[in-house]
Amino acid sequence: MKRLISTLCAALAVTCGPDVLAASKTVPKAEAPAAVTPAAGKRPRVGLVLGGGGARGLAHVGVLEALERLHVPIDCIAGTSAGALIGGIYASGMPLPEVRRRLEDADWDKLIAGSPDRRNLPYLRKKDDYQNLAAMTFGVDDSGLKVPRSVVGSQLIDRFLREMTRDIYRESFNDLPIPFEAVATDLEKGDMRVFKGGDLAIALRASMAVPGVFDVVNDNGRLLVDGMFVRNLPIENLKDKAPGSCAADVVIVVDVGTPMLKPDEIRTFVDVAAQAMNIATGRNVLEQRKLLAPGDVLIEPDLTGYTPASFTSVKEIIERGRAAAQPLEAQLSALAVDDSDYRAWLAGIASRATASQQPYDRLEVTQTRFVPPDRVEGVISGKVPPATQEQLLERFDALYDTGDFDSINYRLHNAGGQQVATVTPLERSVGPNYLRMGIDFKFDTYRTATIGFLGNYQMTWLNRWGAQWRNDIRLGAESSLKSEIYQPLGHSPTFLVGSVSFGSSSLPLFDSEGNKLLEIGVNRRGAEVGGGYGLGRYGELRLTAFTEHVEGEVLTGGLGITSNATTRLYGGRAQLVIDQLDNPKWPRHGYFLRTDYAAGRIKDEDDLAQLVEVDGDAASTFGTFTVRSTVRVRGSLDQKLSSVPIPYQLGGFLQVSGMQTNELTGARTALGRVMAYKQISSLLPQLGSGLYVGGSIEAGKVWNQIFTASNTKVIPAGSAYLGVDTLLGPLYMGVGWADYNGGKWAGYLYLGYTN
C-alpha cells in the first residue's frame, strides 16, 4: 500500500523528476567542460540551478539558508517546477526567513487538493453532498461526454503564487533583484519554453503544471505544462553565453529528483507508469549534468523516505537541504565574500525588491462562455473596484466558490505606461451541464445485502438569472427519480422551485424477536411547488405546497394479507437547512441543522397529519481526534400511525448498531449518537482524506410500534469500526451491539453517507 501511494504521489504531485542513475552522479573529467576562470581579482559569477522534485524541492530553501550562512552571493537563478517556485520567490527579493515561514504555514493538503473550504460555498453547491456521489464530475453537451482536463483545481495554487510573487511584472526577469529564468514545456510542440520576463506568477505556475493533475497554462495561445519533461535541471540556461543570458562562471546545482525504482519495486501498472516518467525525465537530467565543470558544485540532499507529495514534512525536508550543503562547505566557501561585501549584496537585493512591488493601475475582465458577463464583473469589479491584491483575491474566492469556474486568475502587462491586470475567469471545462455518478451498499451478518447506483445530472445557467434543472436517480433495492426546476428571481436570494418525484422501495416488518413477518412494496409519486430564500453559504429556507400518492402491496409473508393499500396526502411544507460542516461524510469541524415540518390531509381521513423531521450534527476536532454528535427525530407529532402515509423505521449500522436494518417500525423514531474517531493515516487529497478508527455510543426509541402499538424503551447501543474516506464515499467495516432482547451483535460492511 505504501508503494502504491508513493508511486501515485509521483504522478500527482507538483513534479516528479528523478535522480539520475548512480553512474551519472560522477561525471568523468574527460567529458566535463573546462572550468571558466574569471579575470584576476574579479569575483566569479555564480549561478544557482534548482531542479524539480515536488515537495522534495522544499530542500532548496535549506540549501539557500546554508549559502546565506556561508556568505555566498548568487548572481542568477534558473529553476524548473518546484525549483522555479523557490528560485523565483527568492529572486524576487523576499527575505529567506519570510519564504520559509510562508511555506511552513501553508495548508499544503488544501492547496494540492484544490478544494475550497466547503463551509464558504453557497448552499446550492453543497446540497448534493448528502448523496454518495463520486468525486469526479463529467460534462455533457452536443458532442457527448466531457472529461475534466485536470484532477486538481488550480485556483488555490494560483492564489498562493499571487500572494508569494506580490504582483511582480518585469519585461525582463534580469531586472529582478536576482536575474531569473523558469522552464516550462510546450504541450503542443513538446519543446522548451523559457520564461525570461513577464508576469512572475504565470511563469512559476506554468513551470509547475503537471499535465493531467493541474490544468495547463495558456500563455498567449501556447499551452504550457511542467518543465520537467524538457529540462528538469536547467544547467545550460545559466552557462549560456548569449547576450542577455547569465553566463555564469560557476554553477551551484541542487538536484532533488525522485530516485529510479528498483526492479523489485515495480509491481503494478502504476509503478510501470511512474518508472516510464522517471526514465523520460531522467534522460534530460543526465544530459544537463554532463555540462558540469570541475569548479561547479553539485548538491544532492538525502531525501530518502520523502516523496514528491510529502508536503506535510516541510520543516524536515528543508533541514535535509541544509544538511546536504555541510559536506561541501569547503567548496562553497571558495565562492563566498567577506561580511561587508555580503551585507552590501543583501542591501542591494532589498532595495530592488522594494521597488518591485507596484499595484496595478487598471482591471480588465475577459469574456465568459456561459456565465453572464455582468454577473462576473459585478463580483470582481463591483460598485467599488478592488484597490489591493488582497481585495481582488477575495473577490476571486467569492466567484470561484459558485462552482462555475475552474480558475480565476489575471495576467499583468504594461499598456501606455500603466500596469494592467487582465482577469481571465476560466469556466469549468465540463460545464455548464454536469453529470455525477455513485454507488452505495450495505452488508451485514443478518444476511442483508443492498446496493444502489446513483446518478445526478444538472443543467445550469438555463437563463441569465441562473435557472437550473436538477435531476437525481437511484437504481437498486430502493429506486427513485426526482426532477427539480430552480429559478432565482433576478439577482436576489429569493427563488421559485418546482419538482416531481417517483420512487419504489420495500418496507420490512419484524416481530418483537426480530423475525421478519412480511415485506411491503411501496410506490410513491409526488409533486411540489413553492419558493424560498437563500441564506448564502449557510443554507436556505423553503415554503412549498405538495401532494403525494402512496401505494403499498405485500411482497413476501403477509400473514394472509393480500389487499393493496392506497394513500394520498396533500398540504404544505416548511423546511430550513443550515449547513456548515467542512465534510459531511467525515466531518472534522462545523455543524448542520435540517428541520422539515409538513402539515396536510390524508384522503378520507379527518385528522390533520403533522409530520416533522429534525436532523442535527456538530463536529469538533482536537488534534487528530474528532467528536461528532448527532440528534435525529422523525415522524408524526401526535404519534398516530393513521396520520403517517409510511411508518418510520430505525435500526442498523450507526442507527442503533447491532440491530437489523430498519428492524423497528412505528409512528415516530428518535436517535442520539456520539461518534469519536481518529485519523491514523492520510491519503493523497485526490484519493480521500485518510484512514480512520473510531466508535460510537447510541440511543434510540420508537413510538407506537406498528404491531403492538407500544413504545420501546430507550435502547442503548454502540459500535467500533475502521473507516476510509475514498473517492467513492466513506467506507466502514465495523461491529455493533444493542441492548435489546437480551443483547444483539452484528457485523457491517457499509459504503455510503451515514444519516
mmCIF file of N, CA, C and O in Angstrom, residues 674-722:
data_model
loop_
_atom_site.group_PDB
_atom_site.id
_atom_site.type_symbol
_atom_site.label_atom_id
_atom_site.label_comp_id
_atom_site.label_asym_id
_atom_site.label_seq_id
_atom_site.Cartn_x
_atom_site.Cartn_y
_atom_site.Cartn_z
ATOM 1 N N VAL A 674 -23.164 9.717 19.558
ATOM 2 C CA VAL A 674 -21.875 10.397 19.660
ATOM 3 C C VAL A 674 -20.829 9.480 19.038
ATOM 4 O O VAL A 674 -20.655 8.338 19.474
ATOM 5 N N MET A 675 -20.150 9.970 18.022
ATOM 6 C CA MET A 675 -19.085 9.222 17.361
ATOM 7 C C MET A 675 -17.746 9.876 17.703
ATOM 8 O O MET A 675 -17.647 11.102 17.782
ATOM 9 N N ALA A 676 -16.746 9.061 17.907
ATOM 10 C CA ALA A 676 -15.382 9.548 18.102
ATOM 11 C C ALA A 676 -14.465 8.769 17.172
ATOM 12 O O ALA A 676 -14.552 7.534 17.109
ATOM 13 N N TYR A 677 -13.641 9.470 16.424
ATOM 14 C CA TYR A 677 -12.735 8.785 15.508
ATOM 15 C C TYR A 677 -11.417 9.533 15.397
ATOM 16 O O TYR A 677 -11.329 10.738 15.652
ATOM 17 N N LYS A 678 -10.414 8.773 15.048
ATOM 18 C CA LYS A 678 -9.056 9.307 14.939
ATOM 19 C C LYS A 678 -8.499 8.971 13.566
ATOM 20 O O LYS A 678 -8.621 7.832 13.111
ATOM 21 N N GLN A 679 -7.908 9.948 12.922
ATOM 22 C CA GLN A 679 -7.259 9.697 11.643
ATOM 23 C C GLN A 679 -5.894 9.074 11.918
ATOM 24 O O GLN A 679 -5.042 9.674 12.577
ATOM 25 N N ILE A 680 -5.692 7.856 11.418
ATOM 26 C CA ILE A 680 -4.445 7.142 11.692
ATOM 27 C C ILE A 680 -3.485 7.170 10.512
ATOM 28 O O ILE A 680 -2.319 6.807 10.662
ATOM 29 N N SER A 681 -3.949 7.567 9.353
ATOM 30 C CA SER A 681 -3.054 7.766 8.215
ATOM 31 C C SER A 681 -3.775 8.638 7.202
ATOM 32 O O SER A 681 -4.998 8.750 7.226
ATOM 33 N N SER A 682 -3.006 9.272 6.329
ATOM 34 C CA SER A 682 -3.584 10.153 5.320
ATOM 35 C C SER A 682 -3.344 9.589 3.928
ATOM 36 O O SER A 682 -2.425 8.802 3.706
ATOM 37 N N LEU A 683 -4.209 10.003 3.010
ATOM 38 C CA LEU A 683 -4.066 9.644 1.608
ATOM 39 C C LEU A 683 -3.810 10.908 0.812
ATOM 40 O O LEU A 683 -3.926 12.030 1.319
ATOM 41 N N LEU A 684 -3.460 10.738 -0.447
ATOM 42 C CA LEU A 684 -3.431 11.893 -1.336
ATOM 43 C C LEU A 684 -4.803 12.549 -1.325
ATOM 44 O O LEU A 684 -5.823 11.852 -1.320
ATOM 45 N N PRO A 685 -4.873 13.898 -1.317
ATOM 46 C CA PRO A 685 -6.186 14.545 -1.325
ATOM 47 C C PRO A 685 -7.060 14.101 -2.485
ATOM 48 O O PRO A 685 -8.281 14.125 -2.378
ATOM 49 N N GLN A 686 -6.443 13.685 -3.620
ATOM 50 C CA GLN A 686 -7.219 13.243 -4.764
ATOM 51 C C GLN A 686 -7.839 11.868 -4.544
ATOM 52 O O GLN A 686 -8.721 11.451 -5.289
ATOM 53 N N LEU A 687 -7.388 11.129 -3.514
ATOM 54 C CA LEU A 687 -7.901 9.791 -3.247
ATOM 55 C C LEU A 687 -8.840 9.759 -2.055
ATOM 56 O O LEU A 687 -9.644 8.840 -1.906
ATOM 57 N N GLY A 688 -8.760 10.742 -1.197
ATOM 58 C CA GLY A 688 -9.585 10.785 0.005
ATOM 59 C C GLY A 688 -8.788 11.395 1.137
ATOM 60 O O GLY A 688 -7.597 11.692 1.003
ATOM 61 N N SER A 689 -9.447 11.597 2.278
ATOM 62 C CA SER A 689 -8.757 12.266 3.376
ATOM 63 C C SER A 689 -7.891 11.319 4.188
ATOM 64 O O SER A 689 -6.902 11.736 4.787
ATOM 65 N N GLY A 690 -8.259 10.015 4.277
ATOM 66 C CA GLY A 690 -7.399 9.124 5.025
ATOM 67 C C GLY A 690 -8.108 7.930 5.615
ATOM 68 O O GLY A 690 -9.263 7.619 5.286
ATOM 69 N N LEU A 691 -7.398 7.274 6.535
ATOM 70 C CA LEU A 691 -7.879 6.074 7.216
ATOM 71 C C LEU A 691 -8.198 6.444 8.655
ATOM 72 O O LEU A 691 -7.416 7.141 9.311
ATOM 73 N N TYR A 692 -9.351 5.964 9.146
ATOM 74 C CA TYR A 692 -9.828 6.332 10.478
ATOM 75 C C TYR A 692 -10.151 5.081 11.283
ATOM 76 O O TYR A 692 -10.541 4.045 10.743
ATOM 77 N N VAL A 693 -10.032 5.208 12.605
ATOM 78 C CA VAL A 693 -10.516 4.189 13.517
ATOM 79 C C VAL A 693 -11.390 4.906 14.543
ATOM 80 O O VAL A 693 -11.067 6.015 14.994
ATOM 81 N N GLY A 694 -12.543 4.303 14.869
ATOM 82 C CA GLY A 694 -13.451 5.007 15.760
ATOM 83 C C GLY A 694 -14.527 4.119 16.335
ATOM 84 O O GLY A 694 -14.535 2.895 16.161
ATOM 85 N N GLY A 695 -15.436 4.754 17.030
ATOM 86 C CA GLY A 695 -16.549 4.048 17.637
ATOM 87 C C GLY A 695 -17.689 4.997 17.913
ATOM 88 O O GLY A 695 -17.578 6.216 17.720
ATOM 89 N N SER A 696 -18.810 4.451 18.352
ATOM 90 C CA SER A 696 -19.989 5.275 18.613
ATOM 91 C C SER A 696 -20.714 4.777 19.853
ATOM 92 O O SER A 696 -20.659 3.597 20.208
ATOM 93 N N ILE A 697 -21.392 5.709 20.520
ATOM 94 C CA ILE A 697 -22.350 5.410 21.582
ATOM 95 C C ILE A 697 -23.690 5.942 21.098
ATOM 96 O O ILE A 697 -23.797 7.118 20.708
ATOM 97 N N GLU A 698 -24.725 5.089 21.107
ATOM 98 C CA GLU A 698 -26.004 5.442 20.505
ATOM 99 C C GLU A 698 -27.160 5.137 21.457
ATOM 100 O O GLU A 698 -27.030 4.323 22.371
ATOM 101 N N ALA A 699 -28.272 5.796 21.197
ATOM 102 C CA ALA A 699 -29.512 5.507 21.915
ATOM 103 C C ALA A 699 -30.673 5.792 20.980
ATOM 104 O O ALA A 699 -30.704 6.838 20.314
ATOM 105 N N GLY A 700 -31.639 4.853 20.908
ATOM 106 C CA GLY A 700 -32.781 5.019 20.013
ATOM 107 C C GLY A 700 -34.095 4.681 20.699
ATOM 108 O O GLY A 700 -34.128 3.959 21.697
ATOM 109 N N LYS A 701 -35.161 5.221 20.134
ATOM 110 C CA LYS A 701 -36.501 4.959 20.680
ATOM 111 C C LYS A 701 -37.515 5.060 19.549
ATOM 112 O O LYS A 701 -37.365 5.881 18.629
ATOM 113 N N VAL A 702 -38.559 4.193 19.617
ATOM 114 C CA VAL A 702 -39.638 4.191 18.631
ATOM 115 C C VAL A 702 -40.970 4.279 19.378
ATOM 116 O O VAL A 702 -41.180 3.576 20.372
ATOM 117 N N TRP A 703 -41.868 5.130 18.868
ATOM 118 C CA TRP A 703 -43.185 5.303 19.460
ATOM 119 C C TRP A 703 -44.265 4.614 18.611
ATOM 120 O O TRP A 703 -44.175 4.610 17.381
ATOM 121 N N ASN A 704 -45.249 4.048 19.275
ATOM 122 C CA ASN A 704 -46.425 3.453 18.627
ATOM 123 C C ASN A 704 -46.005 2.454 17.548
ATOM 124 O O ASN A 704 -46.243 2.658 16.360
ATOM 125 N N GLN A 705 -45.377 1.361 17.990
ATOM 126 C CA GLN A 705 -44.923 0.353 17.047
ATOM 127 C C GLN A 705 -46.093 -0.231 16.258
ATOM 128 O O GLN A 705 -47.210 -0.324 16.751
ATOM 129 N N ILE A 706 -45.801 -0.659 15.047
ATOM 130 C CA ILE A 706 -46.861 -0.962 14.091
ATOM 131 C C ILE A 706 -47.712 -2.165 14.492
ATOM 132 O O ILE A 706 -48.919 -2.184 14.235
ATOM 133 N N PHE A 707 -47.162 -3.164 15.157
ATOM 134 C CA PHE A 707 -47.950 -4.335 15.525
ATOM 135 C C PHE A 707 -48.474 -4.261 16.963
ATOM 136 O O PHE A 707 -49.595 -4.650 17.250
ATOM 137 N N THR A 708 -47.650 -3.740 17.865
ATOM 138 C CA THR A 708 -48.029 -3.756 19.282
ATOM 139 C C THR A 708 -48.614 -2.442 19.766
ATOM 140 O O THR A 708 -49.189 -2.388 20.859
ATOM 141 N N ALA A 709 -48.459 -1.372 18.986
ATOM 142 C CA ALA A 709 -48.905 -0.036 19.384
ATOM 143 C C ALA A 709 -48.207 0.452 20.646
ATOM 144 O O ALA A 709 -48.640 1.433 21.263
ATOM 145 N N SER A 710 -47.117 -0.185 21.048
ATOM 146 C CA SER A 710 -46.396 0.215 22.253
ATOM 147 C C SER A 710 -45.149 1.010 21.881
ATOM 148 O O SER A 710 -44.683 0.984 20.737
ATOM 149 N N ASN A 711 -44.608 1.702 22.881
ATOM 150 C CA ASN A 711 -43.366 2.431 22.709
ATOM 151 C C ASN A 711 -42.212 1.564 23.214
ATOM 152 O O ASN A 711 -42.343 0.847 24.208
ATOM 153 N N THR A 712 -41.098 1.609 22.535
ATOM 154 C CA THR A 712 -39.925 0.898 23.036
ATOM 155 C C THR A 712 -39.309 1.693 24.185
ATOM 156 O O THR A 712 -39.575 2.884 24.365
ATOM 157 N N LYS A 713 -38.488 1.026 24.961
ATOM 158 C CA LYS A 713 -37.648 1.742 25.914
ATOM 159 C C LYS A 713 -36.548 2.468 25.125
ATOM 160 O O LYS A 713 -36.392 2.274 23.908
ATOM 161 N N VAL A 714 -35.796 3.300 25.802
ATOM 162 C CA VAL A 714 -34.605 3.865 25.185
ATOM 163 C C VAL A 714 -33.579 2.738 25.061
ATOM 164 O O VAL A 714 -33.208 2.112 26.050
ATOM 165 N N ILE A 715 -33.143 2.466 23.832
ATOM 166 C CA ILE A 715 -32.286 1.318 23.552
ATOM 167 C C ILE A 715 -30.829 1.779 23.443
ATOM 168 O O ILE A 715 -30.471 2.479 22.488
ATOM 169 N N PRO A 716 -29.974 1.407 24.393
ATOM 170 C CA PRO A 716 -28.550 1.743 24.273
ATOM 171 C C PRO A 716 -27.889 0.866 23.210
ATOM 172 O O PRO A 716 -28.256 -0.292 23.020
ATOM 173 N N ALA A 717 -26.902 1.428 22.542
ATOM 174 C CA ALA A 717 -26.178 0.685 21.514
ATOM 175 C C ALA A 717 -24.812 1.319 21.311
ATOM 176 O O ALA A 717 -24.519 2.412 21.831
ATOM 177 N N GLY A 718 -23.970 0.637 20.568
ATOM 178 C CA GLY A 718 -22.646 1.167 20.280
ATOM 179 C C GLY A 718 -21.991 0.413 19.149
ATOM 180 O O GLY A 718 -22.480 -0.632 18.702
ATOM 181 N N SER A 719 -20.888 0.933 18.669
ATOM 182 C CA SER A 719 -20.166 0.293 17.567
ATOM 183 C C SER A 719 -18.689 0.618 17.650
ATOM 184 O O SER A 719 -18.280 1.580 18.319
ATOM 185 N N ALA A 720 -17.902 -0.180 16.976
ATOM 186 C CA ALA A 720 -16.486 0.094 16.740
ATOM 187 C C ALA A 720 -16.226 -0.185 15.269
ATOM 188 O O ALA A 720 -16.793 -1.124 14.699
ATOM 189 N N TYR A 721 -15.405 0.642 14.621
ATOM 190 C CA TYR A 721 -15.254 0.497 13.172
ATOM 191 C C TYR A 721 -13.902 1.009 12.695
ATOM 192 O O TYR A 721 -13.217 1.790 13.355
ATOM 193 N N LEU A 722 -13.538 0.540 11.530
ATOM 194 C CA LEU A 722 -12.419 1.041 10.755
ATOM 195 C C LEU A 722 -13.017 1.693 9.518
ATOM 196 O O LEU A 722 -13.877 1.099 8.860
#
